[in-house]
Coordinates of C-alpha atoms in Angstrom, one line a residue:
Chain A
X1 CA -49.0 4.8 -13.7
X2 CA -46.3 3.3 -15.9
X3 CA -47.3 1.5 -19.0
X4 CA -45.5 -1.6 -20.3
X5 CA -41.8 -1.3 -20.3
X6 CA -39.1 -3.3 -22.0
X7 CA -35.3 -3.5 -21.8
X8 CA -33.0 -3.2 -23.5
X9 CA -34.1 -0.9 -26.3
X10 CA -31.6 -2.2 -28.8
X11 CA -29.3 -5.2 -28.8
X12 CA -26.7 -6.5 -31.3
X13 CA -25.7 -10.1 -31.0
X14 CA -23.6 -12.6 -33.1
X15 CA -25.0 -15.8 -34.6
X16 CA -24.9 -18.6 -32.0
X17 CA -25.1 -16.4 -29.0
X18 CA -27.9 -16.3 -26.5
X19 CA -30.0 -13.3 -25.5
X20 CA -32.4 -12.3 -22.7
X21 CA -35.1 -9.6 -23.1
X22 CA -37.1 -8.2 -20.2
X23 CA -40.6 -6.9 -19.8
X24 CA -42.5 -5.2 -17.0
X25 CA -46.3 -5.2 -17.5
X26 CA -48.7 -2.4 -17.0
X27 CA -49.7 -1.9 -13.4
X28 CA -52.5 -4.4 -12.5
X29 CA -51.9 -6.7 -15.4
X30 CA -51.1 -10.3 -14.7
X31 CA -50.7 -11.7 -18.2
X32 CA -47.7 -11.2 -20.5
X33 CA -47.5 -12.1 -24.2
X34 CA -44.4 -12.0 -26.4
X35 CA -44.5 -11.2 -30.1
X36 CA -41.9 -11.1 -32.8
X37 CA -42.3 -8.4 -35.5
X38 CA -40.0 -8.8 -38.6
X39 CA -39.5 -5.7 -40.7
X40 CA -42.6 -4.9 -42.7
X41 CA -44.8 -7.6 -41.1
X42 CA -47.4 -7.9 -38.4
X43 CA -46.4 -9.2 -35.0
X44 CA -46.2 -13.0 -34.7
X45 CA -47.2 -14.6 -31.3
X46 CA -44.4 -16.4 -29.5
X47 CA -45.9 -17.4 -26.2
X48 CA -47.9 -16.2 -23.2
X49 CA -47.4 -16.4 -19.5
X50 CA -49.7 -16.0 -16.5
X51 CA -49.5 -17.4 -13.0
X52 CA -45.8 -18.0 -13.8
X53 CA -46.4 -20.6 -16.4
X54 CA -46.4 -20.7 -20.2
X55 CA -50.0 -21.1 -21.2
X56 CA -50.0 -20.7 -25.0
X57 CA -47.3 -21.0 -27.6
X58 CA -47.1 -20.0 -31.2
X59 CA -45.1 -21.7 -33.9
X60 CA -41.7 -21.0 -32.6
X61 CA -38.9 -23.5 -31.9
X62 CA -37.7 -24.5 -28.5
X63 CA -34.8 -22.1 -28.8
X64 CA -37.3 -19.5 -27.6
X65 CA -38.1 -19.8 -23.9
X66 CA -39.4 -17.6 -21.2
X67 CA -40.2 -17.0 -17.6
X68 CA -42.6 -15.1 -15.5
X69 CA -41.8 -13.8 -12.0
X70 CA -44.1 -13.5 -9.0
X71 CA -44.3 -9.7 -9.7
X72 CA -45.7 -10.6 -13.2
X73 CA -42.6 -9.3 -15.1
X74 CA -41.3 -11.6 -17.7
X75 CA -38.2 -12.6 -19.7
X76 CA -37.8 -13.9 -23.2
X77 CA -34.7 -16.0 -23.9
X78 CA -33.4 -17.0 -27.3
X79 CA -30.6 -19.5 -27.7
X80 CA -28.4 -20.3 -30.6
X81 CA -29.3 -17.0 -32.4
X82 CA -29.8 -17.1 -36.2
X83 CA -29.7 -14.2 -38.6
X84 CA -33.5 -14.7 -39.1
X85 CA -34.1 -13.9 -35.4
X86 CA -33.4 -10.2 -36.2
X87 CA -36.6 -8.4 -35.4
X88 CA -38.5 -6.2 -33.0
X89 CA -39.6 -8.2 -30.0
X90 CA -42.7 -6.8 -28.4
X91 CA -44.2 -7.6 -25.0
X92 CA -47.9 -7.0 -24.4
X93 CA -49.6 -7.1 -21.0
X94 CA -53.3 -7.7 -20.4
X95 CA -55.9 -8.3 -17.8
X96 CA -59.2 -8.3 -19.7
X97 CA -59.5 -8.3 -23.5
X98 CA -57.2 -5.5 -24.4
X99 CA -53.5 -6.1 -24.9
X100 CA -51.2 -3.1 -24.4
X101 CA -47.7 -3.2 -26.0
X102 CA -44.4 -2.1 -24.8
X103 CA -41.9 -0.1 -26.9
X104 CA -40.1 -3.3 -28.0
X105 CA -36.5 -4.5 -28.1
X106 CA -34.8 -4.2 -31.5
X107 CA -32.6 -7.3 -31.8
X108 CA -30.0 -7.4 -34.6
X109 CA -28.1 -10.7 -35.2
X110 CA -24.9 -10.4 -37.2
Chain B
X1 CA -55.3 -22.0 -36.3
X2 CA -56.6 -18.5 -37.0
X3 CA -55.5 -16.7 -40.2
X4 CA -56.1 -13.0 -40.7
X5 CA -55.8 -11.4 -44.1
X6 CA -55.6 -7.6 -44.5
X7 CA -56.1 -5.4 -47.6
X8 CA -54.8 -3.2 -49.0
X9 CA -51.1 -3.3 -48.1
X10 CA -50.7 0.4 -49.0
X11 CA -53.3 3.1 -49.2
X12 CA -52.7 6.8 -50.2
X13 CA -55.5 9.3 -49.7
X14 CA -55.8 13.1 -49.8
X15 CA -56.2 15.0 -46.5
X16 CA -59.9 15.1 -45.7
X17 CA -60.8 12.0 -47.6
X18 CA -61.9 8.7 -46.0
X19 CA -59.8 5.6 -45.7
X20 CA -61.1 2.0 -45.4
X21 CA -59.0 -1.0 -44.5
X22 CA -60.5 -4.5 -44.6
X23 CA -59.7 -7.8 -42.9
X24 CA -61.0 -11.3 -43.1
X25 CA -60.5 -14.0 -40.5
X26 CA -60.8 -17.8 -40.7
X27 CA -61.8 -19.0 -37.3
X28 CA -65.5 -18.5 -36.6
X29 CA -64.8 -18.8 -32.8
X30 CA -62.9 -15.6 -32.8
X31 CA -64.9 -12.9 -31.0
X32 CA -62.6 -10.0 -30.3
X33 CA -61.2 -7.8 -33.1
X34 CA -58.8 -4.9 -32.2
X35 CA -57.1 -2.4 -34.5
X36 CA -53.6 -1.1 -33.8
X37 CA -51.8 1.9 -35.2
X38 CA -48.0 1.7 -35.4
X39 CA -46.0 4.8 -36.2
X40 CA -42.4 4.4 -37.5
X41 CA -40.1 3.0 -34.7
X42 CA -42.9 3.0 -32.1
X43 CA -45.1 0.4 -30.4
X44 CA -48.5 -0.7 -31.8
X45 CA -51.2 1.3 -30.1
X46 CA -54.7 0.1 -29.7
X47 CA -57.1 2.6 -31.4
X48 CA -60.4 0.8 -31.4
X49 CA -61.8 -2.7 -30.9
X50 CA -65.0 -4.6 -31.4
X51 CA -66.5 -7.7 -29.9
X52 CA -68.6 -10.1 -31.9
X53 CA -71.9 -9.2 -30.1
X54 CA -71.7 -5.7 -31.8
X55 CA -71.9 -4.9 -35.5
X56 CA -70.4 -1.4 -35.4
X57 CA -68.4 0.9 -33.0
X58 CA -67.4 4.5 -33.5
X59 CA -64.9 6.7 -31.7
X60 CA -64.8 10.2 -33.2
X61 CA -63.3 9.9 -36.7
X62 CA -62.7 6.2 -36.4
X63 CA -65.2 3.4 -36.8
X64 CA -65.1 -0.4 -37.1
X65 CA -67.7 -2.7 -38.6
X66 CA -68.0 -6.4 -38.2
X67 CA -69.8 -9.0 -40.4
X68 CA -69.7 -12.3 -38.5
X69 CA -71.4 -14.2 -41.2
X70 CA -68.9 -13.2 -43.8
X71 CA -66.1 -13.2 -41.2
X72 CA -64.8 -9.8 -42.1
X73 CA -64.3 -6.5 -40.4
X74 CA -63.2 -3.1 -41.5
X75 CA -61.7 0.1 -40.2
X76 CA -63.1 3.4 -41.4
X77 CA -61.2 6.7 -40.9
X78 CA -63.1 9.8 -41.9
X79 CA -61.7 13.3 -42.5
X80 CA -58.1 11.9 -42.6
X81 CA -55.3 14.1 -41.4
X82 CA -51.5 13.9 -42.0
X83 CA -51.0 12.5 -38.5
X84 CA -53.1 9.5 -39.4
X85 CA -50.2 8.4 -41.6
X86 CA -49.0 5.1 -40.1
X87 CA -49.2 1.3 -40.4
X88 CA -52.5 -0.1 -39.3
X89 CA -52.9 -3.7 -38.1
X90 CA -56.0 -5.7 -37.6
X91 CA -56.1 -8.7 -35.3
X92 CA -58.4 -11.4 -34.1
X93 CA -58.7 -13.4 -30.9
X94 CA -60.9 -16.0 -29.2
X95 CA -62.1 -15.5 -25.7
X96 CA -63.1 -12.6 -23.6
X97 CA -60.0 -12.3 -21.4
X98 CA -56.5 -11.1 -22.2
X99 CA -55.4 -14.7 -21.9
X100 CA -55.5 -15.6 -25.6
X101 CA -53.1 -14.9 -28.4
X102 CA -53.7 -12.2 -31.0
X103 CA -53.4 -13.1 -34.6
X104 CA -52.4 -10.1 -36.7
X105 CA -52.9 -9.2 -40.3
X106 CA -50.0 -8.1 -42.4
X107 CA -50.6 -4.4 -42.0
X108 CA -51.7 -1.5 -44.2
X109 CA -49.4 1.5 -44.7
X110 CA -51.7 4.6 -44.8
X111 CA -50.3 7.8 -46.2
X112 CA -52.3 10.9 -46.0
X113 CA -51.2 13.5 -48.5
X114 CA -51.6 17.1 -47.3

């Protein structure tokens, strides 16, 4: 049984570009949450998807958007990248109370 | 919204000693409190959690206590080992399902000296 998977592992982008990150939830999980973890800080909630709709959103600008597919996998899109978007982006899947994290995508914006 | 504060930010102990990490939360409606361990370059891993209808929970060398009145909860690690060295995050959430956001503390870097 595969756990939560994310792709790509690492990504380097230039300011102003757009990026798409992908997440496949743990088998049987239908809810996907995205978090941004800056260096030396705790994860910050971006948004959550279930039933293919955004259900909750944290304090992030509209440049951050997402999608959930019928197979429960999810994408995080970030437009007009800023240097401050450099971080580890974590996806977490859940069904009951526990959230299980993927390995993350390390995004570097230069 | 919810705010979670975590102390200390760094903690150094000798192997075999105990370690205690404390968190406070602001939203009295929060009822689920997980703890995650994150090793360098790896994903946060759930190590123990507690729900608000329980005051204490143990799993081998790890225990979590919850004081709902004071709105604080703590992680206790006994007989620490070098492999316990990592960053530990507390978090809080409302609701009993996975369909709620976790609010994390800022993390505690635990170093266990052999």
